[in-house]
C-alpha cells in the first residue's frame, strides 16, 4: 500500500498534536499512528490528510477530524476483544482506528455509496469489520449486546433502541444537539435500568438522519 515515509512523518506530527491537545491514551495514539488516513480521503483533499481537520467525503458527508475521533474513542475506554457498534461508517477511518485497538467492529451506514466506499477503503488494508447498510437508529438487535457504542453523527436525542443494545457495564458515546452543534454525551449502563450520563464538550457533526438512502 502507498504509505510512504513522508506520510508516516506527517502522521507522527498529527499524533503529537493530538497529544498536545489533551489526548492521553497512548494505546489509542499508537493505534491512530498506524492508520494511513490519506487512504480514506477523497483525492482532492489527500494532501491535507494529516491536518487535524474534517474533510468532505462522498454524499455530502465528512471524514471526522482526527481530534474528534481520538476524543470519542478515548471516552469509550476500549479494551481489546470488545464488541463495538459504530453508527456512521463514512470513510471507514474511525472503523480502522477501532480495529487497531483489537476490537470486533459492527458498523452501520445509511448511504449506499459510503457503505461501498468504506469497504473498498478497508479491505485492501486488511481491516475486517462487519459492514451493514441500514439505519443506525435501529442498531443491530441480532448482534447485541455491545460493549461499546459509538455514534459518529449528531443526534437530536439519544436513540432508545441503542440504549437497549448496550451491555450492562457498557459505554456509549454520542453527540447530541441540533444542526448548529452538539454536546458529547457519555452514557454508562450501570444496571439493566440505570444509565449514567455525562457531558464532555462541544462538537460539530453532520446530522444523524433517519432511514436509509440510496
Ligand atoms: N466515522 C466516519 C464519520 C462519517 S460522518 C469517518 O470516520 O469517516 C457520519 C456518517 O454517519 C455519514 O457517513 C452519514 O451518512 C452517517 N449516518 C447519518 N445518519 C445515519 C444513520 N441513521 N445510520 C447510519 N449512518 C448514518
CSV table of C-alpha atoms and ligand atoms in Angstrom, one decimal, residues 40 57-59 61-64 69 86-95 108-111 114 132 134-138 152-154 205-211, ligand 1:
chain,number,residue,atom,x,y,z
A,40,UNK,CA,-9.5,7.2,3.4
A,57,UNK,CA,-16.2,12.6,1.5
A,58,UNK,CA,-19.0,11.3,-0.8
A,59,UNK,CA,-22.7,12.1,-0.4
A,61,UNK,CA,-20.7,13.7,4.4
A,62,UNK,CA,-17.3,14.2,6.2
A,63,UNK,CA,-14.4,12.2,7.5
A,64,UNK,CA,-14.3,13.2,11.1
A,69,UNK,CA,-12.0,10.6,16.5
A,86,UNK,CA,-20.3,2.1,15.2
A,87,UNK,CA,-23.1,4.2,13.7
A,88,UNK,CA,-22.0,6.2,10.6
A,89,UNK,CA,-19.2,4.2,8.8
A,90,UNK,CA,-18.5,7.1,6.5
A,91,UNK,CA,-15.0,6.7,5.0
A,92,UNK,CA,-14.2,3.8,7.4
A,93,UNK,CA,-11.4,5.8,9.1
A,94,UNK,CA,-12.9,5.6,12.6
A,95,UNK,CA,-13.6,1.9,12.0
A,108,UNK,CA,-23.8,0.8,10.0
A,109,UNK,CA,-24.0,3.3,7.2
A,110,UNK,CA,-27.2,4.7,5.7
A,111,UNK,CA,-25.7,6.0,2.4
A,114,UNK,CA,-20.4,5.3,1.5
A,132,UNK,CA,-24.2,-3.1,7.5
A,134,UNK,CA,-29.1,0.4,7.1
A,135,UNK,CA,-30.5,2.8,9.6
A,136,UNK,CA,-28.3,3.3,12.7
A,137,UNK,CA,-31.3,4.4,14.8
A,138,UNK,CA,-32.3,0.7,14.7
A,152,UNK,CA,-20.3,9.5,14.7
A,153,UNK,CA,-23.2,11.7,13.5
A,154,UNK,CA,-25.1,14.4,15.5
A,205,UNK,CA,-21.1,16.7,13.3
A,206,UNK,CA,-23.1,16.1,10.2
A,207,UNK,CA,-26.6,15.0,11.3
A,208,UNK,CA,-27.8,11.5,12.2
A,209,UNK,CA,-30.6,11.1,9.7
A,210,UNK,CA,-33.5,8.6,9.9
A,211,UNK,CA,-33.9,5.8,7.4
B,1,LIG,N1,-16.9,7.7,11.2
B,1,LIG,C1,-16.9,8.4,9.9
B,1,LIG,C2,-17.6,9.7,10.1
B,1,LIG,C3,-18.6,9.9,9.0
B,1,LIG,S1,-19.7,11.2,9.1
B,1,LIG,C4,-15.5,8.5,9.4
B,1,LIG,O1,-14.5,8.3,10.1
B,1,LIG,O2,-15.3,8.8,8.2
B,1,LIG,C5,-21.1,10.5,9.7
B,1,LIG,C6,-21.7,9.4,8.9
B,1,LIG,O3,-22.9,9.0,9.5
B,1,LIG,C7,-22.1,9.7,7.5
B,1,LIG,O4,-21.4,8.9,6.6
B,1,LIG,C8,-23.6,9.6,7.4
B,1,LIG,O5,-24.1,9.1,6.2
B,1,LIG,C9,-23.8,8.5,8.5
B,1,LIG,N2,-25.2,8.5,9.1
B,1,LIG,C10,-26.0,9.5,9.4
B,1,LIG,N3,-27.2,9.1,9.9
B,1,LIG,C11,-27.1,7.7,9.9
B,1,LIG,C12,-27.9,6.6,10.4
B,1,LIG,N4,-29.2,6.9,10.8
B,1,LIG,N5,-27.5,5.4,10.3
B,1,LIG,C13,-26.2,5.1,9.8
B,1,LIG,N6,-25.4,6.1,9.4
B,1,LIG,C14,-25.8,7.3,9.4
